[in-house]
Short mmCIF file of C-alpha atoms in Angstrom, two decimals:
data_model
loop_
_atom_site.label_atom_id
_atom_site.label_comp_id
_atom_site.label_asym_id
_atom_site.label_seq_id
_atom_site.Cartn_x
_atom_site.Cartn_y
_atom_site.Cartn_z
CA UNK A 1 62.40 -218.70 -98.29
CA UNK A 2 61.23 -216.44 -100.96
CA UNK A 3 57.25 -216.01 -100.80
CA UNK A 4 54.19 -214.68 -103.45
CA UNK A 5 52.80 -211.63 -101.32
CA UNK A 6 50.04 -211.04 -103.23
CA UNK A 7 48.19 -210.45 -106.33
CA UNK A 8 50.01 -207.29 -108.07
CA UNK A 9 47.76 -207.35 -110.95
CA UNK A 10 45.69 -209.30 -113.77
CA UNK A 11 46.51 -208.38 -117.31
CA UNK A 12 43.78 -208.45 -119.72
CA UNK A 13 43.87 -208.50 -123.55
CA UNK A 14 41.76 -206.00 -125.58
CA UNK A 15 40.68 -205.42 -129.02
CA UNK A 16 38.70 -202.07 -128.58
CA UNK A 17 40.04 -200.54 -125.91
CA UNK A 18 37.60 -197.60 -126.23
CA UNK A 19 34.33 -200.30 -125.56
CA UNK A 20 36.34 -202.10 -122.85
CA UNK A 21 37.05 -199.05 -120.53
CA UNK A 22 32.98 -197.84 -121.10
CA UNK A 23 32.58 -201.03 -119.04
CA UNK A 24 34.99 -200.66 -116.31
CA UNK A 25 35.02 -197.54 -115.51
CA UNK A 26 31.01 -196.70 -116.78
CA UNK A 27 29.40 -199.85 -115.86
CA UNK A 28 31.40 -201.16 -112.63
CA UNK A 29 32.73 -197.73 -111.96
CA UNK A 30 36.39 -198.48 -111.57
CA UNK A 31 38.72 -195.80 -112.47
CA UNK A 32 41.77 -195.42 -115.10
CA UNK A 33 44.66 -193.69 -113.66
CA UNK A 34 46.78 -193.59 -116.71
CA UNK A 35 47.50 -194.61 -120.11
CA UNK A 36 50.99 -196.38 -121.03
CA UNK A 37 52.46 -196.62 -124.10
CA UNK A 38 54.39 -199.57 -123.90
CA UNK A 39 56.87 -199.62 -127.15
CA UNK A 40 58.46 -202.86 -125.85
CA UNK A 41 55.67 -204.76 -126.21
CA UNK A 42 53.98 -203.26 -128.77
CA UNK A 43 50.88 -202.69 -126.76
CA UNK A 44 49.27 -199.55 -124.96
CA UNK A 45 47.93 -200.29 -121.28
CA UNK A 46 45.19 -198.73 -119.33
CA UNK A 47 45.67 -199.06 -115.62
CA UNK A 48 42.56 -199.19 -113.19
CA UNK A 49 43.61 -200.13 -109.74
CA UNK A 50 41.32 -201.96 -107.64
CA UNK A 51 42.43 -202.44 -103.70
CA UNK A 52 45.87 -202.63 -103.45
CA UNK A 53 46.11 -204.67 -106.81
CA UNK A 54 45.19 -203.34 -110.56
CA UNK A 55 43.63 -204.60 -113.46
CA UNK A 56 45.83 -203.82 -116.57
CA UNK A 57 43.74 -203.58 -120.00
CA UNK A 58 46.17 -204.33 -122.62
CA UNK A 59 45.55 -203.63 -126.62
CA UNK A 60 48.27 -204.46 -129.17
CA UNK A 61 49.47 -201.53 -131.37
CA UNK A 62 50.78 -203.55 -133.84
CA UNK A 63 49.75 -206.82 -136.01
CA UNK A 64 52.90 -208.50 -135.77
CA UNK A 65 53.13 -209.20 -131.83
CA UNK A 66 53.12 -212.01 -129.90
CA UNK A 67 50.45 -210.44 -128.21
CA UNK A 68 48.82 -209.54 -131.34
CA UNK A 69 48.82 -213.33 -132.04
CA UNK A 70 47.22 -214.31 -128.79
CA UNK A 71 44.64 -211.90 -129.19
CA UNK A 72 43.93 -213.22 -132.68
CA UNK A 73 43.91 -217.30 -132.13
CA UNK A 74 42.37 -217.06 -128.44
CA UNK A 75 39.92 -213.80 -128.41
CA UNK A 76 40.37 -211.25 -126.01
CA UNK A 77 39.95 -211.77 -122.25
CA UNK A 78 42.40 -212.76 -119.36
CA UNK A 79 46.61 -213.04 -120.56
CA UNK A 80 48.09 -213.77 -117.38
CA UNK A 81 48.30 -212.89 -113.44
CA UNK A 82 50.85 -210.87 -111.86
CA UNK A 83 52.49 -212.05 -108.14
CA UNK A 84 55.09 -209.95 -106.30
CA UNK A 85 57.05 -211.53 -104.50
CA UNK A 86 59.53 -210.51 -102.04
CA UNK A 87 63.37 -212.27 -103.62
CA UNK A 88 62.42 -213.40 -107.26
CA UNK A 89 66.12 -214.64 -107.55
CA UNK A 90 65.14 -217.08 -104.85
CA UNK A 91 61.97 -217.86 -106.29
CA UNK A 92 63.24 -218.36 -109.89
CA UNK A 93 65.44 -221.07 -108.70
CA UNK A 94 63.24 -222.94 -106.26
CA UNK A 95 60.78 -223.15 -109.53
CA UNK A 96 63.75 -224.54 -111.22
CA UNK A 97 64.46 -226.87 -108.51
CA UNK A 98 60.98 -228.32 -108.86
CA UNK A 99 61.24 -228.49 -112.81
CA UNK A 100 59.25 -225.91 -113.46
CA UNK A 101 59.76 -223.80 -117.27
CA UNK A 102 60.26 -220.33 -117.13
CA UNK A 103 59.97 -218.08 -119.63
CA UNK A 104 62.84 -215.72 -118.30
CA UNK A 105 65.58 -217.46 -116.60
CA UNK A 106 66.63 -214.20 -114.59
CA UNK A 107 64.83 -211.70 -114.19
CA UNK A 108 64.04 -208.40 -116.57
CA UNK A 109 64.64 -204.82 -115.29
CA UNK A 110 61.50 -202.71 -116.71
CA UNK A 111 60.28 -199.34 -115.76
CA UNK A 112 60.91 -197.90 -112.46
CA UNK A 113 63.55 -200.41 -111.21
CA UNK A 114 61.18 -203.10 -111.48
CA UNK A 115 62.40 -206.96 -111.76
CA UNK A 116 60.29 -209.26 -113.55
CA UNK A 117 59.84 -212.82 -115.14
CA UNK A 118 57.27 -215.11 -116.70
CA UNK A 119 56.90 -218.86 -116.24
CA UNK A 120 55.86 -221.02 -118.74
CA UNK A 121 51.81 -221.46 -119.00
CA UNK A 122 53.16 -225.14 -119.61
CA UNK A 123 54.48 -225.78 -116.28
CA UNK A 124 51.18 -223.42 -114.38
CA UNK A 125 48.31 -225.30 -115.43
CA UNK A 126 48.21 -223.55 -118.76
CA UNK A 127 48.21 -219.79 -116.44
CA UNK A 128 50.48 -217.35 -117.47
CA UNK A 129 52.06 -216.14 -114.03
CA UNK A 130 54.29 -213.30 -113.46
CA UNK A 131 56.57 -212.78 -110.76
CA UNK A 132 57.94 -209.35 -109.59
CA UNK A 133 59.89 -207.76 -107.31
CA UNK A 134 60.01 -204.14 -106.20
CA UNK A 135 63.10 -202.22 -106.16
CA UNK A 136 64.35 -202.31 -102.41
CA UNK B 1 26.89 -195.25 -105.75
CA UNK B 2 28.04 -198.70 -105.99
CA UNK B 3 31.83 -199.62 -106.42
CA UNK B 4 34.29 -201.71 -106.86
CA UNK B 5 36.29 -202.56 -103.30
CA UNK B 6 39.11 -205.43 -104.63
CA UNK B 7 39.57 -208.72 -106.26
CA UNK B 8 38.45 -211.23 -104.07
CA UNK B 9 39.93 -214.07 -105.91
CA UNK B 10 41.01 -215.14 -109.27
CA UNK B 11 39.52 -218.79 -110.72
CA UNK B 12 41.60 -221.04 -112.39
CA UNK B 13 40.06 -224.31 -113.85
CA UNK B 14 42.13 -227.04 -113.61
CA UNK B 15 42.21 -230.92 -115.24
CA UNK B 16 44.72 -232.43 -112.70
CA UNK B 17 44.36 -231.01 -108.91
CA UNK B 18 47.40 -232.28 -107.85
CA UNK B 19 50.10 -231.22 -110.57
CA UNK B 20 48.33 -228.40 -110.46
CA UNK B 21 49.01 -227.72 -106.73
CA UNK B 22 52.44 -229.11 -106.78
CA UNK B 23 53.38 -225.98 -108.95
CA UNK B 24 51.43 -223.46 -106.92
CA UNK B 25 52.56 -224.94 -103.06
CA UNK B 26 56.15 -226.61 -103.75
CA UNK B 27 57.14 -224.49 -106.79
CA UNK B 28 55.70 -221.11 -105.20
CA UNK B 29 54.99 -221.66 -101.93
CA UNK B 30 51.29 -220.97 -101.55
CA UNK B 31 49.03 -222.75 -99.07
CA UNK B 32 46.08 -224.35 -99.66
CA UNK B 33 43.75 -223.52 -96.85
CA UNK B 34 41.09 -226.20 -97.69
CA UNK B 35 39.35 -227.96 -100.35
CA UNK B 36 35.80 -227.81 -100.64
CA UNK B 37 33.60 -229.94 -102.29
CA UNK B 38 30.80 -227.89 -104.57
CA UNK B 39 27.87 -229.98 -105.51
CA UNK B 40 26.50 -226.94 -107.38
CA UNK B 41 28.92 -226.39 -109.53
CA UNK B 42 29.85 -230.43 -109.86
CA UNK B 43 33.65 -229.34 -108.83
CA UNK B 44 36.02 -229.21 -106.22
CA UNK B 45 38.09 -226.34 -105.36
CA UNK B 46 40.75 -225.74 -103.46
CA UNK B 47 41.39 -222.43 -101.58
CA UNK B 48 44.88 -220.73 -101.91
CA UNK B 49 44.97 -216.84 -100.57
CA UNK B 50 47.32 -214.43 -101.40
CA UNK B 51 47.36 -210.93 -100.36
CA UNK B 52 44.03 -210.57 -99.26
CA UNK B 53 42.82 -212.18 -102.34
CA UNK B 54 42.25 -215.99 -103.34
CA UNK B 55 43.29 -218.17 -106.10
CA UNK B 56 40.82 -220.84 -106.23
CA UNK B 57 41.58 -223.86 -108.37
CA UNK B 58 38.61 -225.41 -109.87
CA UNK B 59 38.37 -229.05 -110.57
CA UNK B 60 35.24 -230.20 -112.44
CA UNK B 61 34.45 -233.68 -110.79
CA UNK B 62 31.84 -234.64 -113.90
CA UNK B 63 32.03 -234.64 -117.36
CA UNK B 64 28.70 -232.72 -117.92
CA UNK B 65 28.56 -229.48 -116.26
CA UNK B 66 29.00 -226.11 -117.90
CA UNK B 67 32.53 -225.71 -116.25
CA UNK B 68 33.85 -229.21 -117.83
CA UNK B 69 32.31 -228.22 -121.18
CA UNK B 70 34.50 -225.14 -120.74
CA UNK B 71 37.72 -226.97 -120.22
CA UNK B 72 37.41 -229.27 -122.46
CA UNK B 73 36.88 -226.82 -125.17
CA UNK B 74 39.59 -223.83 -123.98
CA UNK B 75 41.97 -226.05 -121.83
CA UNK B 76 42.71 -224.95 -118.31
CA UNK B 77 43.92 -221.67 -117.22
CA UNK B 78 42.43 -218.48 -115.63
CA UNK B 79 38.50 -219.03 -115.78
CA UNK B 80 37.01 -215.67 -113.65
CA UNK B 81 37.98 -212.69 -111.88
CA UNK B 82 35.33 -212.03 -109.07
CA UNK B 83 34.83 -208.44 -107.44
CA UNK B 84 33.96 -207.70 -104.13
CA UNK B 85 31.39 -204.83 -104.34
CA UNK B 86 29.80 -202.73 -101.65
CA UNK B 87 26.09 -202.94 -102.97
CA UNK B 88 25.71 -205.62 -105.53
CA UNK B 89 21.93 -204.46 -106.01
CA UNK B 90 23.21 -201.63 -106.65
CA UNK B 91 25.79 -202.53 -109.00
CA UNK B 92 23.32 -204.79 -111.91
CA UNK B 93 21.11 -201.88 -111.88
CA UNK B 94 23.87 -199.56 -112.92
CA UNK B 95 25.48 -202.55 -114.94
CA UNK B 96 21.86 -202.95 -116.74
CA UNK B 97 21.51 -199.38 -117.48
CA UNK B 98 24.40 -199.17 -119.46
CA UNK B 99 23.55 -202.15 -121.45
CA UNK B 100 25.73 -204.81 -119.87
CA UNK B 101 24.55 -208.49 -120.47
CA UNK B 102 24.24 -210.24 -117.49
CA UNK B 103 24.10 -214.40 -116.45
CA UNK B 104 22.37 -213.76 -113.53
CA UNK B 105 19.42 -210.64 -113.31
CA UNK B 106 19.28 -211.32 -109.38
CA UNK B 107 22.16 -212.04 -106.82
CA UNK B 108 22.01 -215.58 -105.86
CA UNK B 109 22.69 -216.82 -102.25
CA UNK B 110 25.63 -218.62 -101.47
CA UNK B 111 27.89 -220.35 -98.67
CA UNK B 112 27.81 -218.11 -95.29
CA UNK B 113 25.21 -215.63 -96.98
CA UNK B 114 27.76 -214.49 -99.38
CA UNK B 115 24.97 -212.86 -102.41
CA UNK B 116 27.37 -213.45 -106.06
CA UNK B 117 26.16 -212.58 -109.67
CA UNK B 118 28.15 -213.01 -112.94
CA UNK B 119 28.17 -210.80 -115.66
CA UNK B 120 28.28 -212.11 -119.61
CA UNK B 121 32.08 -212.06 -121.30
CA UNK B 122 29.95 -210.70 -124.17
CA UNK B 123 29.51 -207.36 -122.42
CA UNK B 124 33.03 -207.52 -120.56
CA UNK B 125 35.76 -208.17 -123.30
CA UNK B 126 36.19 -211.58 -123.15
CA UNK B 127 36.23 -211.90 -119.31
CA UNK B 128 33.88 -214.25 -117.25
CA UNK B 129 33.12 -211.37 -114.24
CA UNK B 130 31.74 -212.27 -111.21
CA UNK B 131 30.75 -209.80 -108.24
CA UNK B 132 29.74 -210.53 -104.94
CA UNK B 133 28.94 -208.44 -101.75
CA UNK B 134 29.38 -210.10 -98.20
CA UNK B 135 26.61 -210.11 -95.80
CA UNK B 136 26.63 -206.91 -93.86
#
């Protein structure tokens, strides 16, 4: 039975990414291992890890994103929580089973092998959760 | 100095417990390890852990405390991230040096000696921070 293992990250959305990082790494001392740019979703992410998660700072590049829209009706602050999980096929359709909405019916390949999928912030208590699995 | 050791858990507010819990148990296959019953905060929460974090679902059991305002006004969905931190003393003065906004100047107590403090979203882009340091 496919299970969450644990937290892989939270994603948070950023207007001045500049100001943001002086808190993170400045004020609670946390420390940004690299800079993405991130053409697919139109963003650029700073990545500070934090135990054996990370916190992923997010700031659109471009006005016309859905991210960019997000950030402009809701403020900045938390997008959505990332789970890994060990068989995201399985998971995927046990969600379905139980009626839940995904966002991605199967799952995305992104960087580094990497599967992924959202569910619907409908069907999680208005959370936006994504699931990933590493390449085996 | 003082630092940053993980995420201890991530808070999600919640307006019905059980839906709510029906998506994280039967859809992914989290366990609730208990339900506790906050006076303080005029909530329940229930307990899920992941990794060797939390997700703690917050239920407001009143329709007058700060956290019902809250959901009232943004819906539910992720409400905190809380950091554990080696030397939470330590931590606000650094915080307060670099001009960080805080909601509470002094640690307060909590369950099992566990010393918390939250810092303003003002001063943290939009994210409601808390930190907390176990008893040593």
């Amino acid at each position: 039975m496919a299970v969450v293992k644990r937290i892989d990250h939270v994603a948070i959305l950023v207007d001045d990414l500049e100001k943001t990082l002086t808190f993170w790494q400045d004020g609670l001392g946390m420390q940004m291992t690299h800079l993405e740019d991130v053409p697919a979703e139109k963003s650029i992410v700073a990545f500070l890890p934090v135990g054996g998660s990370e916190l992923e700072l997010v700031k659109p590049t471009t006005g016309d994103s859905g991210l960019s829209r997000y950030l402009e009706k809701r403020g900045p602050g938390m997008h959505h929580i990332c789970l890994e999980v060990d068989d995201i096929e399985g998971m995927l359709d046990r969600l379905r089973e139980q009626g839940v909405q995904l966002i991605n019916e199967t799952p995305v390949t992104g960087a580094g092998g990497k599967r992924y999928a959202f569910v619907h912030p409908k069907s999680a208590n208005g959370v936006m959760v994504e699931l990933y699995e590493l390449p085996r």
